[in-house]
Structures are given as C-alpha cells and as structure tokens.
PDB file of C-alpha atoms in Angstrom:
ATOM      1  CA  ARG A   1      -8.737  17.760   4.373  1.00 37.00           C
ATOM      2  CA  LEU A   2      -5.708  15.748   3.393  1.00 42.00           C
ATOM      3  CA  PRO A   3      -2.550  17.845   3.097  1.00 42.00           C
ATOM      4  CA  LEU A   4      -1.209  15.938   0.095  1.00 43.00           C
ATOM      5  CA  TYR A   5      -4.456  15.098  -1.679  1.00 45.00           C
ATOM      6  CA  PHE A   6      -6.748  18.102  -1.174  1.00 43.00           C
ATOM      7  CA  ASP A   7      -7.819  19.885  -4.389  1.00 42.00           C
ATOM      8  CA  PRO A   8      -9.289  23.246  -3.330  1.00 44.00           C
ATOM      9  CA  ALA A   9      -9.621  24.580  -6.885  1.00 46.00           C
ATOM     10  CA  GLY A  10     -11.290  21.451  -8.320  1.00 46.00           C
ATOM     11  CA  THR A  11      -8.637  21.215 -11.028  1.00 44.00           C
ATOM     12  CA  GLY A  12      -7.979  17.482 -10.852  1.00 42.00           C
ATOM     13  CA  TYR A  13      -4.576  18.193  -9.357  1.00 40.00           C
ATOM     14  CA  VAL A  14      -4.115  18.284  -5.667  1.00 42.00           C
ATOM     15  CA  ALA A  15      -2.083  20.583  -3.488  1.00 40.00           C
ATOM     16  CA  ARG A  16       1.601  20.191  -4.141  1.00 40.00           C
ATOM     17  CA  THR A  17       3.743  18.889  -1.333  1.00 39.00           C
ATOM     18  CA  ALA A  18       7.533  18.909  -1.526  1.00 38.00           C
ATOM     19  CA  GLY A  19       7.342  19.466  -5.281  1.00 36.00           C
ATOM     20  CA  TYR A  20       5.213  16.403  -5.976  1.00 37.00           C
ATOM     21  CA  GLN A  21       1.638  16.299  -7.139  1.00 41.00           C
ATOM     22  CA  LEU A  22      -1.042  13.676  -7.458  1.00 45.00           C
ATOM     23  CA  SER A  23      -3.350  13.655 -10.460  1.00 45.00           C
ATOM     24  CA  LEU A  24      -6.842  12.202 -10.182  1.00 48.00           C
ATOM     25  CA  ASP A  25      -7.562  12.631 -13.907  1.00 47.00           C
ATOM     26  CA  HIS A  26      -8.924   9.639 -15.777  1.00 44.00           C
ATOM     27  CA  ASN A  27      -9.308   7.538 -12.641  1.00 44.00           C
ATOM     28  CA  ARG A  28      -5.548   7.298 -12.203  1.00 47.00           C
ATOM     29  CA  ALA A  29      -3.564   8.474  -9.243  1.00 48.00           C
ATOM     30  CA  ALA A  30       0.164   8.837  -9.621  1.00 47.00           C
ATOM     31  CA  ILE A  31       3.117   9.779  -7.449  1.00 48.00           C
ATOM     32  CA  GLY A  32       3.012   8.965  -3.792  1.00 55.00           C
ATOM     33  CA  PHE A  33       5.964   8.934  -1.444  1.00 56.00           C
ATOM     34  CA  GLY A  34       6.483   7.360   1.944  1.00 61.00           C
ATOM     35  CA  LYS A  35       8.447   9.119   4.641  1.00 62.00           C
ATOM     36  CA  ASP A  36      10.126   6.148   6.244  1.00 64.00           C
ATOM     37  CA  SER A  37      11.541   2.713   5.499  1.00 76.00           C
ATOM     38  CA  LEU A  38       9.186   1.065   8.005  1.00 85.00           C
ATOM     39  CA  THR A  39       6.291  -0.531   6.142  1.00 88.00           C
ATOM     40  CA  LEU A  40       3.321   0.517   8.285  1.00 91.00           C
ATOM     41  CA  GLN A  41       4.610   4.009   9.019  1.00 90.00           C
ATOM     42  CA  SER A  42       5.436   4.692   5.366  1.00 89.00           C
ATOM     43  CA  HIS A  43       2.075   3.435   4.112  1.00 91.00           C
ATOM     44  CA  ALA A  44       0.271   5.574   6.673  1.00 91.00           C
ATOM     45  CA  CYS A  45       2.115   8.570   5.183  1.00 88.00           C
ATOM     46  CA  LEU A  46       1.054   7.511   1.676  1.00 87.00           C
ATOM     47  CA  LEU A  47      -2.601   7.062   2.608  1.00 90.00           C
ATOM     48  CA  THR A  48      -2.985  10.183   4.732  1.00 88.00           C
ATOM     49  CA  GLY A  49      -0.512  12.692   3.344  1.00 84.00           C
ATOM     50  CA  CYS A  50       0.653  13.257   6.934  1.00 84.00           C
ATOM     51  CA  LEU A  51       3.888  12.737   8.788  1.00 84.00           C
ATOM     52  CA  PRO A  52       4.125  10.165  11.613  1.00 88.00           C
ATOM     53  CA  ALA A  53       3.773  12.814  14.321  1.00 88.00           C
ATOM     54  CA  VAL A  54       0.323  13.588  12.899  1.00 89.00           C
ATOM     55  CA  HIS A  55      -0.979  10.168  11.792  1.00 90.00           C
ATOM     56  CA  GLY A  56       0.281   8.476  14.953  1.00 91.00           C
ATOM     57  CA  ILE A  57       2.108   5.433  13.576  1.00 92.00           C
ATOM     58  CA  ARG A  58       5.758   5.349  14.612  1.00 91.00           C
ATOM     59  CA  ASP A  59       6.660   1.685  14.158  1.00 90.00           C
ATOM     60  CA  ASN A  60       5.367  -1.505  12.536  1.00 88.00           C
ATOM     61  CA  LEU A  61       3.857  -2.793  15.788  1.00 88.00           C
ATOM     62  CA  GLY A  62       2.047  -1.241  18.715  1.00 91.00           C
ATOM     63  CA  TYR A  63       0.648   1.846  16.985  1.00 93.00           C
ATOM     64  CA  SER A  64      -2.682   2.680  15.368  1.00 94.00           C
ATOM     65  CA  LEU A  65      -3.690   5.260  12.823  1.00 94.00           C
ATOM     66  CA  SER A  66      -5.098   8.315  14.584  1.00 93.00           C
ATOM     67  CA  PRO A  67      -8.892   8.491  14.255  1.00 93.00           C
ATOM     68  CA  ALA A  68      -8.531  12.256  13.740  1.00 92.00           C
ATOM     69  CA  VAL A  69      -6.657  11.779  10.451  1.00 91.00           C
ATOM     70  CA  GLU A  70      -8.567  11.317   7.212  1.00 90.00           C
ATOM     71  CA  THR A  71      -7.369   8.783   4.658  1.00 91.00           C
ATOM     72  CA  LEU A  72      -7.322   8.926   0.884  1.00 90.00           C
ATOM     73  CA  PRO A  73      -9.728   5.966   0.618  1.00 93.00           C
ATOM     74  CA  THR A  74     -12.208   7.754   2.908  1.00 93.00           C
ATOM     75  CA  LEU A  75     -11.995  10.933   0.851  1.00 90.00           C
ATOM     76  CA  LEU A  76     -12.392   9.128  -2.447  1.00 90.00           C
ATOM     77  CA  GLY A  77     -15.191   6.933  -1.090  1.00 93.00           C
ATOM     78  CA  ARG A  78     -17.180  10.038  -0.176  1.00 90.00           C
ATOM     79  CA  ASN A  79     -16.757  11.173  -3.756  1.00 89.00           C
ATOM     80  CA  GLY A  80     -18.148   8.058  -5.385  1.00 91.00           C
ATOM     81  CA  TYR A  81     -15.043   5.925  -5.758  1.00 92.00           C
ATOM     82  CA  ALA A  82     -14.942   2.245  -4.924  1.00 95.00           C
ATOM     83  CA  THR A  83     -11.883   1.669  -2.741  1.00 95.00           C
ATOM     84  CA  GLY A  84     -10.028  -1.594  -2.436  1.00 96.00           C
ATOM     85  CA  GLY A  85      -6.699  -2.762  -1.137  1.00 96.00           C
ATOM     86  CA  ALA A  86      -4.730  -5.970  -0.789  1.00 96.00           C
ATOM     87  CA  VAL A  87      -1.518  -6.344   1.184  1.00 96.00           C
ATOM     88  CA  SER A  88       1.266  -8.911   1.434  1.00 92.00           C
ATOM     89  CA  ALA A  89       2.623  -8.249   4.947  1.00 91.00           C
ATOM     90  CA  ILE A  90       1.008  -8.821   8.311  1.00 92.00           C
ATOM     91  CA  VAL A  91       2.217  -5.433   9.582  1.00 92.00           C
ATOM     92  CA  LEU A  92      -0.400  -3.856   7.269  1.00 94.00           C
ATOM     93  CA  SER A  93      -3.282  -5.772   8.853  1.00 94.00           C
ATOM     94  CA  SER A  94      -6.494  -3.850   9.390  1.00 95.00           C
ATOM     95  CA  GLY A  95      -6.012  -3.907  13.182  1.00 93.00           C
ATOM     96  CA  SER A  96      -3.654  -0.937  12.850  1.00 94.00           C
ATOM     97  CA  GLY A  97      -6.372   1.218  11.281  1.00 96.00           C
ATOM     98  CA  ILE A  98      -4.501   1.365   7.974  1.00 96.00           C
ATOM     99  CA  SER A  99      -7.540  -0.096   6.196  1.00 97.00           C
ATOM    100  CA  ARG A 100      -9.795   2.802   7.206  1.00 96.00           C
ATOM    101  CA  GLY A 101     -11.968   3.950   4.327  1.00 96.00           C
ATOM    102  CA  PHE A 102     -11.446   0.922   2.101  1.00 98.00           C
ATOM    103  CA  ASP A 103     -14.615  -0.848   0.935  1.00 97.00           C
ATOM    104  CA  PHE A 104     -12.519  -3.979   0.382  1.00 98.00           C
ATOM    105  CA  TYR A 105      -9.270  -4.754   2.196  1.00 98.00           C
ATOM    106  CA  ASP A 106      -7.636  -8.170   1.872  1.00 97.00           C
ATOM    107  CA  ASP A 107      -5.085  -8.666   4.625  1.00 96.00           C
ATOM    108  CA  ALA A 108      -5.262 -12.468   4.792  1.00 94.00           C
ATOM    109  CA  VAL A 109      -1.624 -12.924   5.694  1.00 91.00           C
ATOM    110  CA  GLU A 110      -0.918 -15.641   8.258  1.00 88.00           C
ATOM    111  CA  PRO A 111       2.249 -17.070   9.837  1.00 83.00           C
ATOM    112  CA  THR A 112       3.455 -20.246   8.150  1.00 86.00           C
ATOM    113  CA  GLU A 113       5.369 -21.577  11.164  1.00 85.00           C
ATOM    114  CA  ALA A 114       5.246 -21.369  14.936  1.00 89.00           C
ATOM    115  CA  HIS A 115       6.976 -18.345  16.490  1.00 89.00           C
ATOM    116  CA  GLN A 116       7.639 -16.777  13.098  1.00 81.00           C
ATOM    117  CA  VAL A 117       9.308 -13.346  13.208  1.00 83.00           C
ATOM    118  CA  VAL A 118       6.703 -10.728  12.250  1.00 81.00           C
ATOM    119  CA  GLY A 119       8.874  -9.399   9.417  1.00 77.00           C
ATOM    120  CA  ARG A 120       8.736 -12.813   7.756  1.00 82.00           C
ATOM    121  CA  VAL A 121       4.946 -13.118   7.884  1.00 83.00           C
ATOM    122  CA  GLN A 122       4.123 -12.423   4.273  1.00 86.00           C
ATOM    123  CA  ARG A 123       2.393 -13.909   1.259  1.00 89.00           C
ATOM    124  CA  PRO A 124       3.585 -14.028  -2.331  1.00 87.00           C
ATOM    125  CA  GLY A 125       2.758 -10.953  -4.373  1.00 87.00           C
ATOM    126  CA  ASP A 126       1.001 -12.913  -7.101  1.00 89.00           C
ATOM    127  CA  GLN A 127      -1.565 -14.122  -4.543  1.00 93.00           C
ATOM    128  CA  THR A 128      -2.103 -10.575  -3.281  1.00 94.00           C
ATOM    129  CA  ALA A 129      -2.424  -9.232  -6.833  1.00 92.00           C
ATOM    130  CA  ALA A 130      -4.956 -11.945  -7.687  1.00 94.00           C
ATOM    131  CA  ALA A 131      -7.128 -10.947  -4.710  1.00 96.00           C
ATOM    132  CA  LEU A 132      -7.110  -7.308  -5.768  1.00 96.00           C
ATOM    133  CA  GLU A 133      -7.702  -8.135  -9.443  1.00 95.00           C
ATOM    134  CA  ALA A 134     -10.782 -10.151  -8.494  1.00 96.00           C
ATOM    135  CA  TRP A 135     -12.134  -7.130  -6.608  1.00 97.00           C
ATOM    136  CA  ILE A 136     -11.329  -4.790  -9.516  1.00 95.00           C
ATOM    137  CA  ASP A 137     -13.318  -7.024 -11.873  1.00 95.00           C
ATOM    138  CA  GLY A 138     -16.416  -6.252  -9.803  1.00 96.00           C
ATOM    139  CA  VAL A 139     -15.988  -2.456  -9.735  1.00 95.00           C
ATOM    140  CA  ALA A 140     -14.257  -1.668 -13.031  1.00 91.00           C
ATOM    141  CA  SER A 141     -17.314   0.111 -14.440  1.00 93.00           C
ATOM    142  CA  ARG A 142     -16.952   2.985 -11.962  1.00 92.00           C
ATOM    143  CA  PRO A 143     -14.083   5.111 -10.650  1.00 90.00           C
ATOM    144  CA  PHE A 144     -11.964   3.196  -8.170  1.00 89.00           C
ATOM    145  CA  LEU A 145      -8.850   3.307  -6.052  1.00 89.00           C
ATOM    146  CA  ALA A 146      -6.901   0.040  -6.062  1.00 92.00           C
ATOM    147  CA  PHE A 147      -4.088  -0.164  -3.502  1.00 92.00           C
ATOM    148  CA  LEU A 148      -1.661  -3.067  -3.964  1.00 92.00           C
ATOM    149  CA  HIS A 149       1.154  -3.767  -1.517  1.00 91.00           C
ATOM    150  CA  LEU A 150       3.790  -6.320  -2.532  1.00 88.00           C
ATOM    151  CA  TYR A 151       6.340  -7.529  -0.010  1.00 85.00           C
ATOM    152  CA  GLU A 152       8.944  -8.541  -2.553  1.00 80.00           C
ATOM    153  CA  PRO A 153      11.807  -7.847  -2.241  1.00 78.00           C
ATOM    154  CA  HIS A 154      12.412  -8.499   1.421  1.00 79.00           C
ATOM    155  CA  SER A 155      14.694 -11.045   3.018  1.00 78.00           C
ATOM    156  CA  PRO A 156      14.865 -13.923   2.857  1.00 80.00           C
ATOM    157  CA  TYR A 157      15.270 -13.469  -0.882  1.00 86.00           C
ATOM    158  CA  THR A 158      13.572 -16.506  -2.386  1.00 86.00           C
ATOM    159  CA  PRO A 159      12.233 -15.601  -5.819  1.00 87.00           C
ATOM    160  CA  PRO A 160      10.038 -18.132  -7.595  1.00 87.00           C
ATOM    161  CA  GLU A 161      11.071 -19.766 -10.860  1.00 92.00           C
ATOM    162  CA  PRO A 162      12.012 -18.773 -13.486  1.00 91.00           C
ATOM    163  CA  TRP A 163      13.558 -15.783 -11.685  1.00 89.00           C
ATOM    164  CA  LYS A 164      15.314 -17.965  -9.124  1.00 92.00           C
ATOM    165  CA  SER A 165      17.397 -19.587 -11.881  1.00 94.00           C
ATOM    166  CA  ARG A 166      17.824 -16.422 -13.961  1.00 91.00           C
ATOM    167  CA  TYR A 167      19.094 -14.462 -10.968  1.00 90.00           C
ATOM    168  CA  ALA A 168      20.917 -17.223  -9.094  1.00 93.00           C
ATOM    169  CA  ASP A 169      23.778 -14.846  -8.267  1.00 92.00           C
ATOM    170  CA  SER A 170      21.450 -12.085  -7.072  1.00 89.00           C
ATOM    171  CA  PRO A 171      18.263 -13.366  -5.432  1.00 90.00           C
ATOM    172  CA  TYR A 172      17.337  -9.793  -4.514  1.00 87.00           C
ATOM    173  CA  ASP A 173      17.149  -8.910  -8.194  1.00 86.00           C
ATOM    174  CA  GLY A 174      15.162 -12.099  -8.742  1.00 87.00           C
ATOM    175  CA  GLU A 175      12.562 -10.897  -6.246  1.00 85.00           C
ATOM    176  CA  VAL A 176      12.417  -7.491  -7.932  1.00 82.00           C
ATOM    177  CA  ALA A 177      11.871  -9.196 -11.305  1.00 84.00           C
ATOM    178  CA  ALA A 178       9.180 -11.456  -9.836  1.00 82.00           C
ATOM    179  CA  ALA A 179       7.305  -8.510  -8.394  1.00 78.00           C
TER     180      ALA A 179
END
C-alpha cells in the first residue's frame, strides 16, 4: 500500500495526506508534492508517497530506492495502466531505482563535456517531452501514467530563443517560460 495513493474505499480518491488528495478519475492524476529540494529525493517522495527515512533516498547520489517500498507506477501497472516516464537530469537515472514500475523510462541523459559536474548533466526539456509524447502516442487508447521531469529552470540559466531575448534581464524567468 502506498500511504499517499492508496484508495481503500474504491472512490477514485486516495487517502488524504497533509490535506492533499490525488484523484485518479478520468485517467488524470493531480496534486503531488515533494518533501525536499533535492531532485532524486523529492521525486522518490512523489512516486512512493513516503518520506526519505522510509524510501531510502537521502541525496542525489549514492542512494537507491528501497526495494521494500512500492511505487505509484507499480501500483497503477498492476491495475491495467501503461506507465511511462522521461527525465531531463542524470540524477534521475534508472540506476537509483526511481524507474521501478515504469513500462517505459527514458533517462538518456549524458554528459556533454569531460568532468562535467553532475548537477549540470541535463538535456533540454523539449527533447524529454518529445520522448514521452512518442510513448504516449502508442498507449493513448488505454489508461496511462505519464511522468515528465523537466530540468528547467536550473543554473546555468540559458533559455533558448525566443525566451533568451524576451527575458534578457532575467534568464531564470526565460527558462521558466521555455519550460
């Protein structure tokens, strides 16, 4: 059972946690919150409904998702959903266990230079979105979970055009607009 996502009454609404709820009506899931500002740790919270002390991930590197913790994709997969994800940051690579339960998980994020700092190993969000959209095209006739992670905005703030010119004084806002 997932603490955040479990629906014991079969109502379409899951157990409420901290005043939030997740609706699975009409193949849409809404409202998920991460516990931390660290990418991997926060996404593990989103996908398990558990805090770091339970899911086992305490930093972006060196930790793996506990095999004892069920994930939302696993739960939905057992209930007939296709599950797919695409991510824009190397810290969300499948080696951490974060991809557990996904039928499709695109984590093709590679360094672009030698000795690149791990926090800079990312791919543009439009490429990540295109990978997930291609997967969705193949499963759209059935219920599905589509998980999209975009790395914008993170430093260095280098939005693509036309947002780079429109937000020349605030490249952060340019990255938000681009995403």
